[in-house]
Amino acid sequence: MTDVMERVIDDGVATPPRAKGAIAVIAVLAAAVLLFAASRYGYFGDELYFLAAGRRPGWGYADQGPVLPLIARAMDTLAPGSYLVLRLPAVALTVTATVLCAELARMFGGGRSAQTLAAAGYASSPFLLLQGAMLTTNTVDTALWVIITWLLVCWVRSRRDVLLLIAALITAIDLQVKWLIPFFWVAVAAGALIAGPRELVRRPLLWVGALIVVISAVPELLWQSGHGWPQLAMGNEIAGEQAILGGRLLFIPMSVILCEFLGTPLLLIGIWVLLRYNIFRPYRFLCVALLLLYLAFMITGGRVYYPAGMYAVVIAAGAVGAVTALGRMASVWRWSLATVLVALGIAATMLILQATPWRSADRITPPHNDAQAAVQIGVYGQFGWPELDEAVTRAYDGLTPVERSHPILVTDTYWQASALDQLGRAHLPPIYSPSRGFGYFATPPDGATAVVAVGGSEAALQSQFEHVEPVGRVDTRLGFPGNTQNVTIWRCTGQRKSWSQVWPRWMHL
């Protein structure tokens, strides 16, 4: 290894200078792409759900903690109806993760070239970058993992235990976003016991931080316990959804290729150097943790992006390894490999440009089937909501004066309910849905003069109502199947059973 890598010493005093100019350029470009992407199309279905949940504050929800609903509520209060402002926290966190990827390369001993390569590798992944164009749980969760891994690397270099306490505080926040962070810490602890530094798991402040995390989770745990632990049931639902994308067999390959043309080679190089080279030995536990996470999420049927929060630290190591290898090669090989890296960088940049939503809505091809819609859910999930609101409003306006004296609205999916709650709550009756977390918000009251049902099967509705007839239809050119495509709107009267009897059977994740 070269001298620059040897300067990575335990106390963290000697480090190469920062590539401030190059990193600033990458950060600004990443922010520009994200802000442009965040200003296109419309609300994503989950963003609408966070807004609906934010209007119904609680200690917990069926499928997430309260942090994103609180963020959504705050941003919508600052700029009502602005999905660009709603997404600004996601943009800021993703740019921060990109910068920290370069900083991790510097802490590994990488000079300006390695730092620039690391930031470019992270920012040139359409998934790692463009997920920051929407406010979603995985966007926030990924960035918080990056921050925590950066703090762990800082601790390895300095042994300042206050960094572990700060990491615990961020963990407490992340646990209120997504329930994946316990997997991270179990994998990190196991990695430290396997590869060192074993001292990590013996630090008192680490366990003080763990206690803080547990205490912070008590309200959410009590909510989950009181509602039958719906978060645990979500695992089976996610495993079923993941089967559409190849299931457990393709989990690791699909997870790795999320980093795309430049990031994937750097990720693989990073795994290699972290496991093989002694200079990276103090940080080897992080690579072991990533491999353990691959195994855990593959077995449990997790989504392929679940380990993505570990990618920044491994990409950073890969960038340092690649630049170091270039320095050791003969001139002809050095130029050849450098050319390959440049070509990969250009290809990755072109891919980012292609993935950025430049096209107008009329130039986007509708999904051919449910599988394609699932793969491109981030695109199709942003369309069709105004048309849904218009169609449901027409159906509601068509009710008789008697039926409109005490009506309610029930939707088949939580996306539909959330969209109508955001766009139509001023002119529509109370909205309910048995789907996902929306089903836990409230049970419909008995005695409604009429129910406008959005979606769902006619047979299921007939089991609850004496009279069921179609009064509208939503089938937008762009949209997500079952939400804004091929959806029938029903007028239902003559309630057969009380909602308290029916609702628990209708509720689904």
Short mmCIF file of C-alpha atoms in Angstrom, two decimals, residues 6-495:
data_model
loop_
_atom_site.label_atom_id
_atom_site.label_comp_id
_atom_site.label_asym_id
_atom_site.label_seq_id
_atom_site.Cartn_x
_atom_site.Cartn_y
_atom_site.Cartn_z
CA GLU A 6 -0.19 4.32 5.88
CA ARG A 7 -0.92 7.78 7.31
CA VAL A 8 -4.25 6.44 8.63
CA ILE A 9 -3.20 6.06 12.25
CA ASP A 10 -5.28 5.09 15.25
CA ASP A 11 -5.57 8.51 16.88
CA GLY A 12 -6.89 10.07 13.69
CA VAL A 13 -4.46 13.01 13.78
CA ALA A 14 -2.83 12.52 10.40
CA THR A 15 -5.29 12.68 7.53
CA PRO A 16 -5.01 13.87 3.94
CA PRO A 17 -6.44 17.30 3.08
CA ARG A 18 -10.06 17.47 1.99
CA ALA A 19 -10.95 17.73 -1.67
CA LYS A 20 -13.16 20.70 -0.87
CA GLY A 21 -13.59 22.02 -4.38
CA ALA A 22 -14.43 18.70 -6.05
CA ILE A 23 -16.74 17.59 -3.25
CA ALA A 24 -18.52 20.94 -3.28
CA VAL A 25 -19.11 20.59 -7.02
CA ILE A 26 -20.50 17.06 -6.63
CA ALA A 27 -22.67 18.14 -3.70
CA VAL A 28 -24.06 21.13 -5.59
CA LEU A 29 -24.76 19.03 -8.69
CA ALA A 30 -26.41 16.34 -6.58
CA ALA A 31 -28.57 18.94 -4.85
CA ALA A 32 -29.51 20.49 -8.19
CA VAL A 33 -30.57 17.12 -9.62
CA LEU A 34 -32.54 16.31 -6.48
CA LEU A 35 -34.31 19.66 -6.36
CA PHE A 36 -35.26 19.34 -10.01
CA ALA A 37 -36.51 15.78 -9.53
CA ALA A 38 -38.38 16.78 -6.36
CA SER A 39 -40.26 19.49 -8.23
CA ARG A 40 -41.64 17.15 -10.91
CA TYR A 41 -44.89 15.21 -11.23
CA GLY A 42 -46.75 15.01 -7.89
CA TYR A 43 -47.03 13.45 -4.47
CA PHE A 44 -45.80 9.89 -4.08
CA GLY A 45 -48.37 7.60 -2.45
CA ASP A 46 -46.36 7.14 0.75
CA GLU A 47 -45.82 10.89 1.05
CA LEU A 48 -49.58 11.34 1.03
CA TYR A 49 -49.81 8.71 3.75
CA PHE A 50 -47.24 10.56 5.90
CA LEU A 51 -49.27 13.73 5.50
CA ALA A 52 -52.44 11.91 6.55
CA ALA A 53 -50.63 10.34 9.52
CA GLY A 54 -49.22 13.73 10.49
CA ARG A 55 -52.76 15.05 10.80
CA ARG A 56 -53.44 12.17 13.21
CA PRO A 57 -50.43 12.39 15.54
CA GLY A 58 -49.66 9.39 17.70
CA TRP A 59 -46.84 7.58 19.48
CA GLY A 60 -46.84 4.90 16.82
CA TYR A 61 -48.35 3.66 13.60
CA ALA A 62 -48.93 0.23 12.14
CA ASP A 63 -45.97 0.30 9.77
CA GLN A 64 -43.63 3.07 10.98
CA GLY A 65 -42.72 5.42 13.77
CA PRO A 66 -43.89 9.02 14.18
CA VAL A 67 -40.85 10.87 12.79
CA LEU A 68 -41.83 11.08 9.11
CA PRO A 69 -45.45 12.03 9.82
CA LEU A 70 -44.14 14.82 12.08
CA ILE A 71 -41.71 16.00 9.40
CA ALA A 72 -44.44 15.88 6.76
CA ARG A 73 -46.82 17.83 8.99
CA ALA A 74 -44.17 20.46 9.71
CA MET A 75 -43.19 20.96 6.07
CA ASP A 76 -46.81 21.06 4.91
CA THR A 77 -47.52 23.68 7.59
CA LEU A 78 -44.66 25.80 6.27
CA ALA A 79 -45.81 25.51 2.67
CA PRO A 80 -49.25 23.90 2.37
CA GLY A 81 -49.64 21.76 -0.73
CA SER A 82 -46.00 22.06 -1.83
CA TYR A 83 -44.49 18.66 -2.50
CA LEU A 84 -41.14 20.36 -3.24
CA VAL A 85 -40.94 21.83 0.27
CA LEU A 86 -42.16 18.53 1.70
CA ARG A 87 -39.13 16.82 0.14
CA LEU A 88 -36.44 19.30 1.24
CA PRO A 89 -35.42 17.25 4.33
CA ALA A 90 -34.87 14.21 2.10
CA VAL A 91 -32.76 16.28 -0.31
CA ALA A 92 -30.62 17.66 2.52
CA LEU A 93 -30.04 14.23 4.07
CA THR A 94 -29.07 12.64 0.75
CA VAL A 95 -26.57 15.39 -0.06
CA THR A 96 -25.15 14.98 3.45
CA ALA A 97 -24.71 11.24 2.86
CA THR A 98 -22.84 11.97 -0.38
CA VAL A 99 -20.46 14.37 1.36
CA LEU A 100 -19.90 11.92 4.22
CA CYS A 101 -18.98 9.21 1.73
CA ALA A 102 -16.09 11.42 0.60
CA GLU A 103 -15.22 12.20 4.22
CA LEU A 104 -15.09 8.48 4.99
CA ALA A 105 -12.62 8.03 2.14
CA ARG A 106 -10.47 10.80 3.63
CA MET A 107 -10.60 9.14 7.06
CA PHE A 108 -9.44 5.91 5.44
CA GLY A 109 -6.39 7.81 4.17
CA GLY A 110 -7.64 8.64 0.71
CA GLY A 111 -6.40 11.80 -0.94
CA ARG A 112 -8.36 14.18 -3.13
CA SER A 113 -8.72 11.67 -5.96
CA ALA A 114 -10.10 8.95 -3.69
CA GLN A 115 -12.48 11.38 -1.98
CA THR A 116 -13.78 12.61 -5.30
CA LEU A 117 -14.16 9.07 -6.59
CA ALA A 118 -16.07 8.03 -3.46
CA ALA A 119 -18.51 10.94 -3.68
CA ALA A 120 -18.98 10.35 -7.40
CA GLY A 121 -19.58 6.64 -6.80
CA TYR A 122 -22.30 7.37 -4.26
CA ALA A 123 -23.93 10.22 -6.15
CA SER A 124 -23.94 8.38 -9.49
CA SER A 125 -26.22 5.61 -8.25
CA PRO A 126 -29.77 6.46 -9.36
CA PHE A 127 -31.13 4.67 -6.31
CA LEU A 128 -28.81 6.16 -3.68
CA LEU A 129 -29.18 9.65 -5.12
CA LEU A 130 -32.67 9.90 -6.56
CA GLN A 131 -34.39 8.26 -3.61
CA GLY A 132 -33.64 11.61 -1.99
CA ALA A 133 -36.12 13.28 -4.35
CA MET A 134 -39.01 11.93 -2.24
CA LEU A 135 -39.72 11.91 1.48
CA THR A 136 -39.81 8.19 2.25
CA THR A 137 -38.71 6.01 5.14
CA ASN A 138 -35.88 4.38 3.19
CA THR A 139 -34.48 7.79 2.15
CA VAL A 140 -34.21 8.98 5.75
CA ASP A 141 -33.16 5.58 7.08
CA THR A 142 -30.33 5.22 4.53
CA ALA A 143 -28.90 8.66 5.31
CA LEU A 144 -29.07 8.12 9.07
CA TRP A 145 -27.19 4.82 8.69
CA VAL A 146 -24.48 6.69 6.76
CA ILE A 147 -24.18 9.23 9.58
CA ILE A 148 -23.97 6.47 12.19
CA THR A 149 -21.28 4.56 10.27
CA TRP A 150 -19.31 7.79 9.93
CA LEU A 151 -19.51 8.25 13.71
CA LEU A 152 -18.30 4.67 14.20
CA VAL A 153 -15.31 5.27 11.95
CA CYS A 154 -14.58 8.46 13.90
CA TRP A 155 -14.70 6.43 17.10
CA VAL A 156 -12.30 3.81 15.74
CA ARG A 157 -9.81 6.55 14.94
CA SER A 158 -10.17 8.60 18.11
CA ARG A 159 -11.74 6.31 20.77
CA ARG A 160 -13.85 9.26 21.90
CA ASP A 161 -16.81 7.50 23.48
CA VAL A 162 -19.04 10.53 23.23
CA LEU A 163 -19.29 9.64 19.52
CA LEU A 164 -21.01 6.37 20.50
CA LEU A 165 -23.50 8.33 22.56
CA ILE A 166 -24.21 10.64 19.62
CA ALA A 167 -24.65 7.58 17.40
CA ALA A 168 -27.15 6.23 19.92
CA LEU A 169 -29.17 9.45 19.83
CA ILE A 170 -29.35 9.26 16.04
CA THR A 171 -30.30 5.60 16.40
CA ALA A 172 -33.18 6.60 18.67
CA ILE A 173 -34.45 8.93 15.94
CA ASP A 174 -33.97 6.30 13.24
CA LEU A 175 -35.91 3.74 15.25
CA GLN A 176 -38.87 6.11 15.01
CA VAL A 177 -38.47 6.09 11.22
CA LYS A 178 -37.98 2.43 10.40
CA TRP A 179 -37.48 -0.71 12.46
CA LEU A 180 -34.29 -1.77 10.66
CA ILE A 181 -31.66 -0.10 12.82
CA PRO A 182 -31.62 -2.94 15.42
CA PHE A 183 -30.43 -5.23 12.60
CA PHE A 184 -27.62 -2.74 11.97
CA TRP A 185 -26.40 -2.70 15.56
CA VAL A 186 -26.63 -6.47 16.01
CA ALA A 187 -24.57 -6.89 12.83
CA VAL A 188 -22.05 -4.24 13.95
CA ALA A 189 -21.66 -5.85 17.37
CA ALA A 190 -21.24 -9.28 15.80
CA GLY A 191 -18.75 -7.85 13.31
CA ALA A 192 -16.73 -6.28 16.12
CA LEU A 193 -16.67 -9.56 18.04
CA ILE A 194 -15.57 -11.45 14.92
CA ALA A 195 -13.05 -9.02 13.43
CA GLY A 196 -12.43 -6.48 16.19
CA PRO A 197 -12.28 -4.05 17.77
CA ARG A 198 -13.93 -6.13 20.51
CA GLU A 199 -13.41 -3.17 22.76
CA LEU A 200 -16.37 -1.51 21.03
CA VAL A 201 -18.96 -3.73 22.70
CA ARG A 202 -17.41 -3.14 26.13
CA ARG A 203 -17.64 0.65 26.10
CA PRO A 204 -19.99 1.87 28.87
CA LEU A 205 -21.32 4.80 26.83
CA LEU A 206 -22.37 2.39 24.08
CA TRP A 207 -24.66 0.63 26.55
CA VAL A 208 -25.83 3.91 28.04
CA GLY A 209 -26.79 4.88 24.50
CA ALA A 210 -28.55 1.53 24.04
CA LEU A 211 -30.58 2.20 27.17
CA ILE A 212 -31.58 5.61 25.80
CA VAL A 213 -32.71 3.96 22.56
CA VAL A 214 -34.79 1.38 24.44
CA ILE A 215 -36.42 4.07 26.60
CA SER A 216 -37.20 6.17 23.53
CA ALA A 217 -38.88 3.17 21.91
CA VAL A 218 -41.22 2.43 24.85
CA PRO A 219 -44.16 4.58 23.64
CA GLU A 220 -44.04 3.00 20.19
CA LEU A 221 -43.66 -0.48 21.67
CA LEU A 222 -46.69 0.11 23.89
CA TRP A 223 -48.68 1.26 20.85
CA GLN A 224 -47.63 -1.83 18.89
CA SER A 225 -48.46 -4.11 21.82
CA GLY A 226 -51.86 -2.55 22.22
CA HIS A 227 -52.66 -3.07 18.53
CA GLY A 228 -51.45 -6.65 18.08
CA TRP A 229 -47.92 -5.90 16.79
CA PRO A 230 -48.85 -5.00 13.19
CA GLN A 231 -45.23 -4.03 12.48
CA LEU A 232 -44.19 -7.68 12.82
CA ALA A 233 -46.93 -8.78 10.45
CA MET A 234 -45.52 -6.34 7.89
CA GLY A 235 -42.55 -8.70 7.45
CA ASN A 236 -44.68 -11.29 5.68
CA GLU A 237 -46.24 -8.63 3.47
CA ILE A 238 -42.82 -7.29 2.47
CA ALA A 239 -41.50 -10.79 1.76
CA GLY A 240 -44.45 -11.36 -0.56
CA GLU A 241 -43.83 -8.07 -2.37
CA GLN A 242 -40.13 -8.87 -2.68
CA ALA A 243 -40.97 -12.18 -4.37
CA ILE A 244 -42.12 -10.17 -7.41
CA LEU A 245 -38.53 -8.89 -7.80
CA GLY A 246 -36.84 -12.28 -7.57
CA GLY A 247 -37.20 -13.10 -3.89
CA ARG A 248 -34.37 -14.49 -1.78
CA LEU A 249 -32.52 -16.07 -4.71
CA LEU A 250 -31.66 -12.73 -6.33
CA PHE A 251 -31.54 -10.65 -3.15
CA ILE A 252 -27.76 -10.12 -2.94
CA PRO A 253 -27.13 -9.54 -6.69
CA MET A 254 -29.99 -7.05 -6.92
CA SER A 255 -28.89 -5.31 -3.73
CA VAL A 256 -25.32 -4.92 -5.02
CA ILE A 257 -26.29 -3.59 -8.43
CA LEU A 258 -28.31 -0.80 -6.83
CA CYS A 259 -25.00 1.09 -6.86
CA GLU A 260 -24.90 0.86 -10.68
CA PHE A 261 -21.96 1.39 -13.05
CA LEU A 262 -19.44 3.15 -10.84
CA GLY A 263 -20.74 2.43 -7.36
CA THR A 264 -21.00 -1.34 -7.80
CA PRO A 265 -17.31 -1.88 -8.72
CA LEU A 266 -16.31 0.40 -5.85
CA LEU A 267 -18.58 -1.53 -3.50
CA LEU A 268 -17.01 -4.84 -4.54
CA ILE A 269 -13.49 -3.41 -4.28
CA GLY A 270 -14.41 -2.03 -0.86
CA ILE A 271 -15.55 -5.44 0.37
CA TRP A 272 -12.29 -6.94 -0.92
CA VAL A 273 -9.91 -4.41 0.65
CA LEU A 274 -11.76 -4.30 3.95
CA LEU A 275 -11.49 -8.06 4.25
CA ARG A 276 -8.00 -8.50 2.82
CA TYR A 277 -5.74 -5.56 3.66
CA ASN A 278 -4.33 -5.03 7.15
CA ILE A 279 -4.44 -1.26 6.78
CA PHE A 280 -8.25 -1.55 6.81
CA ARG A 281 -8.32 -4.05 9.66
CA PRO A 282 -9.65 -1.55 12.26
CA TYR A 283 -12.70 -1.06 10.04
CA ARG A 284 -13.16 -4.66 8.91
CA PHE A 285 -16.06 -5.13 11.30
CA LEU A 286 -18.17 -2.81 9.15
CA CYS A 287 -17.70 -5.03 6.12
CA VAL A 288 -18.52 -8.11 8.20
CA ALA A 289 -21.63 -6.27 9.37
CA LEU A 290 -22.69 -5.65 5.76
CA LEU A 291 -22.27 -9.33 4.89
CA LEU A 292 -24.29 -10.31 7.95
CA LEU A 293 -27.00 -7.87 6.95
CA TYR A 294 -27.13 -9.39 3.48
CA LEU A 295 -27.67 -12.77 5.09
CA ALA A 296 -30.25 -11.54 7.59
CA PHE A 297 -32.37 -9.64 5.07
CA MET A 298 -32.12 -12.44 2.52
CA ILE A 299 -33.42 -14.96 5.07
CA THR A 300 -36.18 -12.71 6.38
CA GLY A 301 -37.32 -11.66 2.90
CA GLY A 302 -36.39 -8.00 3.26
CA ARG A 303 -36.28 -5.50 0.44
CA VAL A 304 -33.08 -5.26 -1.61
CA TYR A 305 -32.37 -1.70 -0.48
CA TYR A 306 -32.41 -2.48 3.23
CA PRO A 307 -28.59 -2.72 3.53
CA ALA A 308 -28.01 0.44 1.45
CA GLY A 309 -27.14 2.55 4.48
CA MET A 310 -23.88 0.57 4.76
CA TYR A 311 -22.84 1.29 1.18
CA ALA A 312 -21.23 4.70 1.74
CA VAL A 313 -18.52 3.35 4.06
CA VAL A 314 -17.75 0.40 1.79
CA ILE A 315 -17.75 2.53 -1.38
CA ALA A 316 -15.36 4.91 0.39
CA ALA A 317 -12.99 2.04 1.17
CA GLY A 318 -13.31 0.86 -2.42
CA ALA A 319 -12.39 4.30 -3.75
CA VAL A 320 -9.28 4.39 -1.56
CA GLY A 321 -8.38 0.88 -2.65
CA ALA A 322 -8.87 1.68 -6.33
CA VAL A 323 -6.76 4.86 -6.23
CA THR A 324 -4.07 3.06 -4.24
CA ALA A 325 -4.00 0.22 -6.77
CA LEU A 326 -3.61 2.76 -9.57
CA GLY A 327 -0.59 4.25 -7.82
CA ARG A 328 1.11 0.86 -7.56
CA MET A 329 0.58 -0.19 -11.18
CA ALA A 330 2.88 0.14 -14.12
CA SER A 331 2.12 3.16 -16.27
CA VAL A 332 0.33 1.28 -19.04
CA TRP A 333 -1.95 -0.56 -16.62
CA ARG A 334 -2.52 2.57 -14.60
CA TRP A 335 -3.79 4.47 -17.60
CA SER A 336 -5.91 1.52 -18.70
CA LEU A 337 -7.62 1.18 -15.33
CA ALA A 338 -8.00 4.94 -15.03
CA THR A 339 -9.69 4.95 -18.43
CA VAL A 340 -12.06 2.22 -17.27
CA LEU A 341 -12.96 4.23 -14.15
CA VAL A 342 -13.55 7.35 -16.22
CA ALA A 343 -15.73 5.37 -18.64
CA LEU A 344 -17.72 3.95 -15.74
CA GLY A 345 -18.11 7.44 -14.32
CA ILE A 346 -19.40 8.76 -17.65
CA ALA A 347 -21.80 5.82 -17.98
CA ALA A 348 -23.01 6.38 -14.42
CA THR A 349 -23.54 10.08 -15.10
CA MET A 350 -25.53 9.28 -18.24
CA LEU A 351 -27.63 6.83 -16.23
CA ILE A 352 -28.38 9.49 -13.63
CA LEU A 353 -29.41 11.89 -16.39
CA GLN A 354 -31.62 9.22 -17.92
CA ALA A 355 -33.20 8.36 -14.56
CA THR A 356 -33.83 12.00 -13.67
CA PRO A 357 -37.48 12.84 -14.49
CA TRP A 358 -36.88 15.14 -17.46
CA ARG A 359 -39.77 13.76 -19.48
CA SER A 360 -43.19 15.32 -19.34
CA ALA A 361 -46.04 13.09 -18.18
CA ASP A 362 -47.39 12.61 -21.69
CA ARG A 363 -44.10 11.01 -22.77
CA ILE A 364 -44.02 8.41 -20.00
CA THR A 365 -45.13 4.93 -21.04
CA PRO A 366 -47.81 3.37 -18.82
CA PRO A 367 -46.86 0.15 -16.96
CA HIS A 368 -47.40 -3.00 -18.99
CA ASN A 369 -48.10 -5.16 -15.94
CA ASP A 370 -48.02 -5.18 -12.15
CA ALA A 371 -44.37 -6.31 -12.08
CA GLN A 372 -43.20 -3.32 -14.13
CA ALA A 373 -45.32 -1.02 -12.00
CA ALA A 374 -43.71 -2.48 -8.86
CA VAL A 375 -40.20 -1.98 -10.23
CA GLN A 376 -40.97 1.64 -11.20
CA ILE A 377 -43.25 2.41 -8.29
CA GLY A 378 -41.40 5.65 -7.61
CA VAL A 379 -42.55 6.98 -11.00
CA TYR A 380 -46.05 5.57 -11.37
CA GLY A 381 -46.89 6.19 -7.71
CA GLN A 382 -46.80 9.96 -8.32
CA PHE A 383 -49.62 10.08 -10.87
CA GLY A 384 -53.39 9.89 -10.91
CA TRP A 385 -54.27 11.47 -7.56
CA PRO A 386 -56.05 14.61 -8.86
CA GLU A 387 -58.05 12.45 -11.27
CA LEU A 388 -59.00 10.15 -8.39
CA ASP A 389 -60.18 13.13 -6.34
CA GLU A 390 -62.24 14.44 -9.26
CA ALA A 391 -63.91 11.08 -9.92
CA VAL A 392 -64.75 10.49 -6.25
CA THR A 393 -66.07 14.04 -5.92
CA ARG A 394 -68.38 13.47 -8.89
CA ALA A 395 -69.65 10.25 -7.32
CA TYR A 396 -70.22 11.98 -4.01
CA ASP A 397 -72.02 14.91 -5.66
CA GLY A 398 -74.31 12.39 -7.34
CA LEU A 399 -75.75 11.16 -4.03
CA THR A 400 -79.29 12.15 -3.18
CA PRO A 401 -79.87 14.87 -0.54
CA VAL A 402 -80.93 12.17 1.96
CA GLU A 403 -77.83 10.08 1.27
CA ARG A 404 -75.63 13.14 1.71
CA SER A 405 -77.04 13.87 5.16
CA HIS A 406 -74.56 11.51 6.84
CA PRO A 407 -72.25 9.87 4.28
CA ILE A 408 -68.77 8.38 4.66
CA LEU A 409 -66.07 7.36 2.20
CA VAL A 410 -64.19 4.04 2.36
CA THR A 411 -61.24 3.26 0.09
CA ASP A 412 -59.60 -0.04 -0.76
CA THR A 413 -55.99 1.18 -0.33
CA TYR A 414 -54.24 3.51 2.09
CA TRP A 415 -52.77 5.45 -0.84
CA GLN A 416 -56.28 6.24 -2.10
CA ALA A 417 -57.44 7.29 1.36
CA SER A 418 -54.34 9.43 1.89
CA ALA A 419 -54.69 11.12 -1.50
CA LEU A 420 -58.34 11.99 -0.85
CA ASP A 421 -57.46 13.12 2.67
CA GLN A 422 -54.89 15.53 1.22
CA LEU A 423 -56.71 16.73 -1.88
CA GLY A 424 -60.38 16.38 -1.02
CA ARG A 425 -60.84 16.64 2.74
CA ALA A 426 -62.41 20.11 2.33
CA HIS A 427 -65.22 18.88 0.08
CA LEU A 428 -65.54 15.13 0.76
CA PRO A 429 -67.13 13.26 3.67
CA PRO A 430 -65.00 11.57 6.38
CA ILE A 431 -62.48 9.15 4.85
CA TYR A 432 -61.69 5.64 6.09
CA SER A 433 -59.68 2.72 4.78
CA PRO A 434 -58.94 -0.76 6.17
CA SER A 435 -55.58 -0.71 4.40
CA ARG A 436 -52.17 -0.62 6.11
CA GLY A 437 -51.82 2.04 8.80
CA PHE A 438 -54.95 3.91 7.72
CA GLY A 439 -57.09 1.12 9.12
CA TYR A 440 -55.85 1.95 12.62
CA PHE A 441 -56.72 5.63 12.41
CA ALA A 442 -60.44 5.11 13.01
CA THR A 443 -63.33 2.68 12.53
CA PRO A 444 -66.23 3.99 10.44
CA PRO A 445 -69.29 4.98 12.48
CA ASP A 446 -72.53 3.07 12.17
CA GLY A 447 -75.63 4.67 10.73
CA ALA A 448 -74.16 6.31 7.63
CA THR A 449 -76.87 7.21 5.12
CA ALA A 450 -74.59 6.15 2.27
CA VAL A 451 -71.06 4.91 1.70
CA VAL A 452 -68.97 5.88 -1.30
CA ALA A 453 -66.57 2.95 -1.71
CA VAL A 454 -63.44 3.43 -3.81
CA GLY A 455 -62.20 0.13 -5.22
CA GLY A 456 -62.64 -3.21 -3.55
CA SER A 457 -64.58 -6.21 -4.80
CA GLU A 458 -68.30 -6.12 -5.36
CA ALA A 459 -68.73 -9.39 -3.46
CA ALA A 460 -67.05 -8.00 -0.34
CA LEU A 461 -69.18 -4.88 -0.46
CA GLN A 462 -72.37 -6.90 -0.95
CA SER A 463 -71.58 -8.81 2.23
CA GLN A 464 -71.84 -5.52 4.13
CA PHE A 465 -74.49 -3.59 2.21
CA GLU A 466 -77.93 -4.41 0.83
CA HIS A 467 -77.53 -2.22 -2.24
CA VAL A 468 -74.25 -1.84 -4.15
CA GLU A 469 -74.01 -0.15 -7.53
CA PRO A 470 -71.14 1.31 -9.58
CA VAL A 471 -71.32 5.09 -9.91
CA GLY A 472 -67.90 5.94 -11.30
CA ARG A 473 -64.57 4.69 -12.50
CA VAL A 474 -60.93 5.77 -12.32
CA ASP A 475 -58.53 4.49 -14.95
CA THR A 476 -55.79 7.04 -15.52
CA ARG A 477 -53.22 6.58 -18.26
CA LEU A 478 -50.43 6.92 -15.69
CA GLY A 479 -50.81 5.70 -12.16
CA PHE A 480 -50.39 2.67 -9.97
CA PRO A 481 -52.59 -0.38 -10.63
CA GLY A 482 -55.34 -0.84 -8.09
CA ASN A 483 -55.02 2.75 -6.88
CA THR A 484 -55.73 5.00 -9.85
CA GLN A 485 -55.99 2.42 -12.62
CA ASN A 486 -58.92 0.04 -13.13
CA VAL A 487 -60.73 1.27 -10.01
CA THR A 488 -64.53 1.24 -9.66
CA ILE A 489 -66.37 3.66 -7.40
CA TRP A 490 -69.47 2.24 -5.68
CA ARG A 491 -72.54 3.70 -3.97
CA CYS A 492 -73.46 1.49 -1.03
CA THR A 493 -76.58 1.71 1.16
CA GLY A 494 -78.32 -0.50 3.67
CA GLN A 495 -75.59 -1.46 6.13
#
